[in-house]
Short mmCIF file of C-alpha atoms and ligand atoms in Angstrom, two decimals:
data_model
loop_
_atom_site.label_atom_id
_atom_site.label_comp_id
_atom_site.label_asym_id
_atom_site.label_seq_id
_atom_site.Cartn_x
_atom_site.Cartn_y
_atom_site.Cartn_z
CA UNK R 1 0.00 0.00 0.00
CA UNK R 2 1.48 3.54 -0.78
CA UNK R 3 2.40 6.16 1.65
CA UNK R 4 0.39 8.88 2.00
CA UNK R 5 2.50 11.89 1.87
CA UNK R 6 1.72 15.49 3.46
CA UNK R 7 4.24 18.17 1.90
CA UNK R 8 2.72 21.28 3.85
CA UNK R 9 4.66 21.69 7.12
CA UNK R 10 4.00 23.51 9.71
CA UNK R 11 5.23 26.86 10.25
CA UNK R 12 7.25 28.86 12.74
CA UNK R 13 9.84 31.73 12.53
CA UNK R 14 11.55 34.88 13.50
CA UNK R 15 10.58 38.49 13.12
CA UNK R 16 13.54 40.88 14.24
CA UNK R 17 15.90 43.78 12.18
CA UNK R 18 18.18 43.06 11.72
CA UNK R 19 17.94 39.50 10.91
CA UNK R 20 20.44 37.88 8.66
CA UNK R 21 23.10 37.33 11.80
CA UNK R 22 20.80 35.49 13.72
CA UNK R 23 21.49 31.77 14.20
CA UNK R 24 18.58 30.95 15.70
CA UNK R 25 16.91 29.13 12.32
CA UNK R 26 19.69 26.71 12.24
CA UNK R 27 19.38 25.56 16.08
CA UNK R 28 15.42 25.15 15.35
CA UNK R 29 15.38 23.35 12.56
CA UNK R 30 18.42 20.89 13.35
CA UNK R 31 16.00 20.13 16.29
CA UNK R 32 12.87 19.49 14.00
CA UNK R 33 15.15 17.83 11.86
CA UNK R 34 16.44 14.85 14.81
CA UNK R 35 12.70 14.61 15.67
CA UNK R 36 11.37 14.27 12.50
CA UNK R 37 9.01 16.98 13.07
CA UNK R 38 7.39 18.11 10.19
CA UNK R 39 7.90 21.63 10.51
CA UNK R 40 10.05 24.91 9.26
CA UNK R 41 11.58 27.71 10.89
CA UNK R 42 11.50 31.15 8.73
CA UNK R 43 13.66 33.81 9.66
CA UNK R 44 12.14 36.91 8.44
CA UNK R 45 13.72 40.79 8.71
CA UNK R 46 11.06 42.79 9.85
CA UNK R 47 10.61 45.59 12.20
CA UNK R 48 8.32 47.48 14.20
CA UNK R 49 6.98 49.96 11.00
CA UNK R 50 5.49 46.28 9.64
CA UNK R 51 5.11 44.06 12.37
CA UNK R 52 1.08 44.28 12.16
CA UNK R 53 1.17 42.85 8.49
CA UNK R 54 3.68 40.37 9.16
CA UNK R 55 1.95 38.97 12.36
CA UNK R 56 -1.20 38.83 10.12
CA UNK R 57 0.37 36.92 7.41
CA UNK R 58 1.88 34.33 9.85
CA UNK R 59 -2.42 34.04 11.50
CA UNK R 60 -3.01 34.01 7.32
CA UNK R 61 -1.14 30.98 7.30
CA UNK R 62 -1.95 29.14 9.48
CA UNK R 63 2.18 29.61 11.73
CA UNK R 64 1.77 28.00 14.97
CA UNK R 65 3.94 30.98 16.46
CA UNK R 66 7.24 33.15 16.17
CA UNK R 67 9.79 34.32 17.41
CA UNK R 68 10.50 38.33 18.00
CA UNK R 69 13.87 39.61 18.38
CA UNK R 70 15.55 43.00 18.20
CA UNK R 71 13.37 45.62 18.15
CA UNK R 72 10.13 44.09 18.13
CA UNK R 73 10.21 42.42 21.51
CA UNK R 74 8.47 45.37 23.37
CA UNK R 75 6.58 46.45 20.29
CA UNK R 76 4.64 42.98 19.80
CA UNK R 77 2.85 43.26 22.89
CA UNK R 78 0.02 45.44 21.57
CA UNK R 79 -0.75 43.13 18.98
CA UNK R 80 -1.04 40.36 21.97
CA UNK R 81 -4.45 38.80 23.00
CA UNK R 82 -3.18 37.26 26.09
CA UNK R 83 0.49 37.78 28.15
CA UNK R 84 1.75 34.84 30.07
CA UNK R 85 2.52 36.14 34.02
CA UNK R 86 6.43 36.38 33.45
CA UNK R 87 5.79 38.08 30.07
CA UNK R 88 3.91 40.96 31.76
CA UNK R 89 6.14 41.30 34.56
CA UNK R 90 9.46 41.38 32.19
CA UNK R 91 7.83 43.58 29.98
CA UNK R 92 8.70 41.22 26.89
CA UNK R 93 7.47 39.18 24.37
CA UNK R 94 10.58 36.60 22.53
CA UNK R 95 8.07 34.32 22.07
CA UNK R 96 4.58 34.55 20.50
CA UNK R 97 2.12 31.08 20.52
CA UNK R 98 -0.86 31.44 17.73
CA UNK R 99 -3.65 29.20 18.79
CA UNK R 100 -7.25 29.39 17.63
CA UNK R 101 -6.61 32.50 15.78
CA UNK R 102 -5.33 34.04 19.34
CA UNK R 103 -1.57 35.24 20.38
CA UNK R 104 -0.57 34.79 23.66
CA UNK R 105 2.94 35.90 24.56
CA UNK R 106 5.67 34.70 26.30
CA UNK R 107 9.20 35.22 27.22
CA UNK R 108 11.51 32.47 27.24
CA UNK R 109 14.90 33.61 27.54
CA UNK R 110 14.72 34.14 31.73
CA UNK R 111 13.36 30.65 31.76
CA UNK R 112 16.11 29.36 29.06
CA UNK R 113 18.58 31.07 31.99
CA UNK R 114 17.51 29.47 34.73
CA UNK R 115 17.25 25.69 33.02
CA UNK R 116 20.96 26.21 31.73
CA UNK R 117 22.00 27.44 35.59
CA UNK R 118 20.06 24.49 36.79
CA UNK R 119 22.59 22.00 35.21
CA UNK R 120 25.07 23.71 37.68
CA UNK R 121 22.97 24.80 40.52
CA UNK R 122 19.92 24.77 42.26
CA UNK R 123 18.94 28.72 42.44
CA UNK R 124 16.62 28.33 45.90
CA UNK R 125 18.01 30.42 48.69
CA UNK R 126 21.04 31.66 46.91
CA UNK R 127 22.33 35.83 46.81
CA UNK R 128 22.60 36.79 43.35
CA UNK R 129 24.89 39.84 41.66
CA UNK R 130 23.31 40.49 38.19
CA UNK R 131 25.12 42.79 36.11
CA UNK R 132 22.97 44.76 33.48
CA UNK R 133 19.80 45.70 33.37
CA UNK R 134 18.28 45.82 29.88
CA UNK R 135 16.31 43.27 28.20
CA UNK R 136 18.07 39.96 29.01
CA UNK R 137 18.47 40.95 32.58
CA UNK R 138 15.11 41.80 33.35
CA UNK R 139 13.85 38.49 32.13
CA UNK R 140 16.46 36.46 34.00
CA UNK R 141 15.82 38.55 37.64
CA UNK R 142 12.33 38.12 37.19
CA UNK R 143 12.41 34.44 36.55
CA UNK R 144 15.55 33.85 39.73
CA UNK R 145 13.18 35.42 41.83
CA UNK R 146 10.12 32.80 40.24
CA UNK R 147 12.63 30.26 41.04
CA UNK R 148 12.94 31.48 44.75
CA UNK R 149 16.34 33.12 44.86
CA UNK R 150 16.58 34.96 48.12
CA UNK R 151 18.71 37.80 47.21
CA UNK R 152 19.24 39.97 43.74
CA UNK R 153 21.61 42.89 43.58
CA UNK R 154 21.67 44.31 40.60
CA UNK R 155 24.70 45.71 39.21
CA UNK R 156 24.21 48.79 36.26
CA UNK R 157 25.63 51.57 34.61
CA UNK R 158 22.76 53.70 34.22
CA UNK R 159 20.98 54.29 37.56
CA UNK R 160 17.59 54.96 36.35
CA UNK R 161 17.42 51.76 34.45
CA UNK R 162 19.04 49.28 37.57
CA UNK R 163 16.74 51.04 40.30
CA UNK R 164 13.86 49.79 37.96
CA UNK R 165 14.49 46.49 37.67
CA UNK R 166 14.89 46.18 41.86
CA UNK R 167 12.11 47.66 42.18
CA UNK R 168 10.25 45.59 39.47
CA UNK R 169 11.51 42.35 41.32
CA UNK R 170 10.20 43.77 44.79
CA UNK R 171 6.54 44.85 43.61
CA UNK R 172 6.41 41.48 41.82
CA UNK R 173 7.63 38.53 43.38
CA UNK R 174 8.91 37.86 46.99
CA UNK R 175 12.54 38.30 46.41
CA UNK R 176 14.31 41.25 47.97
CA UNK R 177 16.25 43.18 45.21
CA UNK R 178 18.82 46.68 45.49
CA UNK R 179 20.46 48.35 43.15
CA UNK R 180 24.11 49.31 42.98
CA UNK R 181 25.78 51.38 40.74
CA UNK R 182 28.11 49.76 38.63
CA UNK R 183 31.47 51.42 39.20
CA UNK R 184 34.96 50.53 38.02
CA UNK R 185 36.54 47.40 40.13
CA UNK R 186 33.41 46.25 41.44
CA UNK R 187 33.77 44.36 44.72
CA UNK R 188 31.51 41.17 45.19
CA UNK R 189 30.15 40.84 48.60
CA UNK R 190 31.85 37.35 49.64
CA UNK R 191 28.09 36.12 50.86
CA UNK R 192 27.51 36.03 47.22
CA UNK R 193 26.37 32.74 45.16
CA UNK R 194 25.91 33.31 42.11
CA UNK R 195 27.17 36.11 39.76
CA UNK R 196 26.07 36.78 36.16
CA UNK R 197 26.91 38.67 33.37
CA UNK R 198 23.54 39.99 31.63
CA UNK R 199 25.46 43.16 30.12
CA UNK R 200 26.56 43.35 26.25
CA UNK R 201 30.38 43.18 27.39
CA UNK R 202 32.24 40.69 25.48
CA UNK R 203 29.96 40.59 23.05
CA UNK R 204 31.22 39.64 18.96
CA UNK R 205 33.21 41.60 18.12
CA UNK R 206 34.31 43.39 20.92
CA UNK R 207 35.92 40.03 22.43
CA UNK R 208 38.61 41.26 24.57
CA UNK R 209 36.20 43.60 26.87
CA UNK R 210 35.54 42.74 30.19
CA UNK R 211 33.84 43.46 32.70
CA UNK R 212 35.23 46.17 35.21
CA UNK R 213 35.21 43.91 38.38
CA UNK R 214 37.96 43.31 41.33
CA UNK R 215 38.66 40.05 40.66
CA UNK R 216 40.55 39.40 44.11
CA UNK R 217 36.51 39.82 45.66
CA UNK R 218 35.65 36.89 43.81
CA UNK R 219 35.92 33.22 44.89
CA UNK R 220 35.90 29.65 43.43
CA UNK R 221 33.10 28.80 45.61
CA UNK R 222 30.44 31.75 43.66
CA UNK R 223 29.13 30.23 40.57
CA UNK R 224 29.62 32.30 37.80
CA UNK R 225 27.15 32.86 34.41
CA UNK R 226 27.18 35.03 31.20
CA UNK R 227 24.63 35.82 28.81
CA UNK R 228 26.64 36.21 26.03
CA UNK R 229 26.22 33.49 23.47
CA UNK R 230 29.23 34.37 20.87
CA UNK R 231 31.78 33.73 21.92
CA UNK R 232 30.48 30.93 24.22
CA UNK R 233 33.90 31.50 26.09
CA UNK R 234 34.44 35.17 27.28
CA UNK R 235 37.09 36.84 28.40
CA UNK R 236 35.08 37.45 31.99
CA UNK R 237 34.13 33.47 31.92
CA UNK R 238 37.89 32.52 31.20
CA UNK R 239 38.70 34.82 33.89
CA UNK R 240 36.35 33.18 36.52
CA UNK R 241 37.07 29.45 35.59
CA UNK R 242 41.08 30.54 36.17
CA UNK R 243 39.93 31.42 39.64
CA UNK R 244 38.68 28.16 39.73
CA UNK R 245 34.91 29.24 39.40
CA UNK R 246 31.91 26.72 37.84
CA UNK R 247 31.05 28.67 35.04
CA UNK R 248 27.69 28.66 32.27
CA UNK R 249 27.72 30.14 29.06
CA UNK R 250 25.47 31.78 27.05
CA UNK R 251 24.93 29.14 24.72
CA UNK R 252 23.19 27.25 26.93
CA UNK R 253 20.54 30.20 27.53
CA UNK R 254 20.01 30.77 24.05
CA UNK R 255 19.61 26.90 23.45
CA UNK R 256 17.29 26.42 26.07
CA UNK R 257 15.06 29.07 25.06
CA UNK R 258 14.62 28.22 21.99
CA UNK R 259 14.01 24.83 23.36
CA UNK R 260 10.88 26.06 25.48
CA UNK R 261 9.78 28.02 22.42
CA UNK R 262 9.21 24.58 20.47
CA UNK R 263 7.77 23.19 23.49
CA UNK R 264 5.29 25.81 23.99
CA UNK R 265 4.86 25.69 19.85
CA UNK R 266 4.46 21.96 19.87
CA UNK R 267 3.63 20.65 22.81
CA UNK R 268 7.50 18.44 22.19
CA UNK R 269 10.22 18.68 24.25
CA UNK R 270 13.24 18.52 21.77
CA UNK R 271 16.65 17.28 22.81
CA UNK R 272 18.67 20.58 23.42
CA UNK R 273 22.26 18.71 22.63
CA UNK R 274 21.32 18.95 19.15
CA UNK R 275 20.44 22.49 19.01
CA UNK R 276 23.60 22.69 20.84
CA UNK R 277 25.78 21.15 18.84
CA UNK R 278 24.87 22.68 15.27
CA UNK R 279 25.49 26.24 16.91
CA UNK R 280 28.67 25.26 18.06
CA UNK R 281 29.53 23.97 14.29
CA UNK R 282 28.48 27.34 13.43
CA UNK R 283 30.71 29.11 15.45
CA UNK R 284 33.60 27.27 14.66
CA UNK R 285 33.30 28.29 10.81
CA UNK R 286 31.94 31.63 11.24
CA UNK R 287 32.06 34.58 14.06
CA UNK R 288 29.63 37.10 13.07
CA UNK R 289 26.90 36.02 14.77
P1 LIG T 1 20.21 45.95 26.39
O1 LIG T 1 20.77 46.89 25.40
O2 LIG T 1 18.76 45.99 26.74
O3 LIG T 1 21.03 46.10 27.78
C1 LIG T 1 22.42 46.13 27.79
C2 LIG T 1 22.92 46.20 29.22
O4 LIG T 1 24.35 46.13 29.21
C3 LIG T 1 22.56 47.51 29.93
O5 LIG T 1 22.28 47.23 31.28
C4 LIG T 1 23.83 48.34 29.78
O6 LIG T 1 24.01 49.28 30.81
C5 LIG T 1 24.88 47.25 29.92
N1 LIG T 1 26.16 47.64 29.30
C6 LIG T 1 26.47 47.64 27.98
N2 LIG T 1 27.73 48.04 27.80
C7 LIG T 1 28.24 48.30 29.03
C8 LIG T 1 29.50 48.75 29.50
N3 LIG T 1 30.51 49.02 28.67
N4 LIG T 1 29.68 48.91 30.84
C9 LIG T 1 28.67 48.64 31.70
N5 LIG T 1 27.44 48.21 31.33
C10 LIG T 1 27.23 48.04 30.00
O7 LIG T 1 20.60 44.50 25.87
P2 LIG T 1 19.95 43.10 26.25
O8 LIG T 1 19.70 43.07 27.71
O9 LIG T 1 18.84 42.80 25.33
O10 LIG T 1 21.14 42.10 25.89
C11 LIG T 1 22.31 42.05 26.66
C12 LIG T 1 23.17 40.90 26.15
O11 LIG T 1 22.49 39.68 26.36
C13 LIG T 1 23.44 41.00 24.63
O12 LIG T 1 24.81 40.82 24.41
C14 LIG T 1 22.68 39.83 24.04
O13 LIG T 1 23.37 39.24 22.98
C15 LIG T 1 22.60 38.87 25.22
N6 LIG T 1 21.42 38.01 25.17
C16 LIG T 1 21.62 36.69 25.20
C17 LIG T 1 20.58 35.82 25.15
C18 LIG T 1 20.84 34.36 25.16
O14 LIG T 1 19.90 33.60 24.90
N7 LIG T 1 22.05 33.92 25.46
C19 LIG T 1 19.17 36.29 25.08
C20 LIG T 1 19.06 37.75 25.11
C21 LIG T 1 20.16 38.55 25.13
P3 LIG T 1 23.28 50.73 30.73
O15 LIG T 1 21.88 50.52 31.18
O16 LIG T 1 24.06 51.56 31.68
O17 LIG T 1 23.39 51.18 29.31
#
């Protein structure tokens, strides 16, 4: 008896400007790929001034959801129907579900955080320093405090911009945040458990930045993270492991987002090694991502 065959896949993607150095379509599909899930991943450069029309197209046919990246991740929310709780707090949509003709919005990249730190550590109870306080840090505070850290301090530049975010974390979930400014050789109170990078330093190209931190106030016992995804190594992770620090790279954020992105998509919880590996293959040809 012959096959039946079904050549209309189902389809996902990415709506972000720019678009063409983002890697993300080749960690997605290598994971629908392994599973044999007949689906595609379209990674489409669009920004705010046509968001509408492209979110309608993707309800026109028939997407199961999307990604949004840089700069739509603030600017998708009034085009949402419903926000899930750590999307409203954050502020932040990455990740858009299309059910029934309805978008609800999530954000996946504090929760891709915390499953990457929990291959290390359990967060419960711990004192974290989080450095930055844009975009990715807001989602990852938000989601430590979810996971019951006891302690945030967050660690920023601008002053404006850090005091928000503590105060975000205190009117929203029962972990006590402060604010301190971020000023050149930091000092890490030695009660501290877990420290993490959520800035742009060290970020492609600019490599060889680090952050501005006494590294004498740090010790191997403080578990140390970064956000950055390329290069997976950083100058401030290198730094830490020579201290003899456990450290987490940003790979493993970015992978395990996407990885609860599919889930949420599909209801399938794909194997994140894969996703993994093929961004590591990237990086080894190429560095512009
Ligand atoms: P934002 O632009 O929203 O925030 C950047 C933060 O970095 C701000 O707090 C800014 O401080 C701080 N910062 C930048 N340069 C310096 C500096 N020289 N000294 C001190 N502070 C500095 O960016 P995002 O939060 O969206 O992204 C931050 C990083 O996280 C990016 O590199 C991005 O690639 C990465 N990321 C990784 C993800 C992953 O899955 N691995 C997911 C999302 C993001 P100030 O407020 O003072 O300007």
């Amino acid at each position: 008896m012959s096959k039946i065959l079904n050549f209309l896949p189902k389809l996902t993607g990415s709506f972000a400007l720019p678009a063409s150095e983002n890697p993300t379509i080749e960690m997605v599909e290598a994971a629908y790929r392994h599973h044999k899930m007949h689906m595609r991943y379209i990674n489409v450069e669009v920004g705010p001034d046509n968001l509408a029309k492209a979110i309608e197209g993707a309800i026109a046919m028939g997407w199961v959801g999307f990604n949004c990246s840089i700069p739509n991740k603030i600017e998708v929310i009034q085009y949402i129907d419903r926000l899930a709780k750590s999307a409203e707090i954050i502020g932040a949509v990455n990740c858009v579900v299309i059910k029934e003709n309805e978008l609800i919005g999530e954000n996946t990249d504090g929760k891709g955080f915390i499953k990457s730190l929990e291959t290390i550590v359990n967060p419960k109870g711990k004192n974290a320093v989080v450095f930055g306080a844009g975009g990715a840090s807001r989602a990852i505070c938000v989601e430590l405090a979810f996971s019951g850290v006891k302690k945030i301090t967050v660690v920023n530049r601008s002053k404006k911009k850090g005091a928000d975010l503590a105060e975000l974390v205190n009117k929203n979930t029962k972990t006590k945040a402060l604010f301190t400014e971020f000023v050149d050789q930091f000092s890490l109170d030695p009660k501290t458990d877990l420290v993490i990078n959520a800035t742009s330093i060290g970020l492609f190209p600019d490599v060889d930045t680090d952050l501005p931190i006494n590294y004498n106030t740090l010790t191997k016992h403080m578990i140390v993270a970064d956000v950055i995804p390329n290069p997976p190594k950083t100058k401030f992770l290198k730094n830490c492991s020579a201290i003899g620090c456990q450290t987490i790279d940003g790979l493993g954020m970015l992978v395990n987002q996407g990885v609860a992105c599919i889930e949420l998509w599909t209801g399938i919880k794909v194997d994140e090694s894969v996703m993994r590996s093929r961004l590591e293959e990237i990086t080894l040809k190429s560095r512009n991502w």
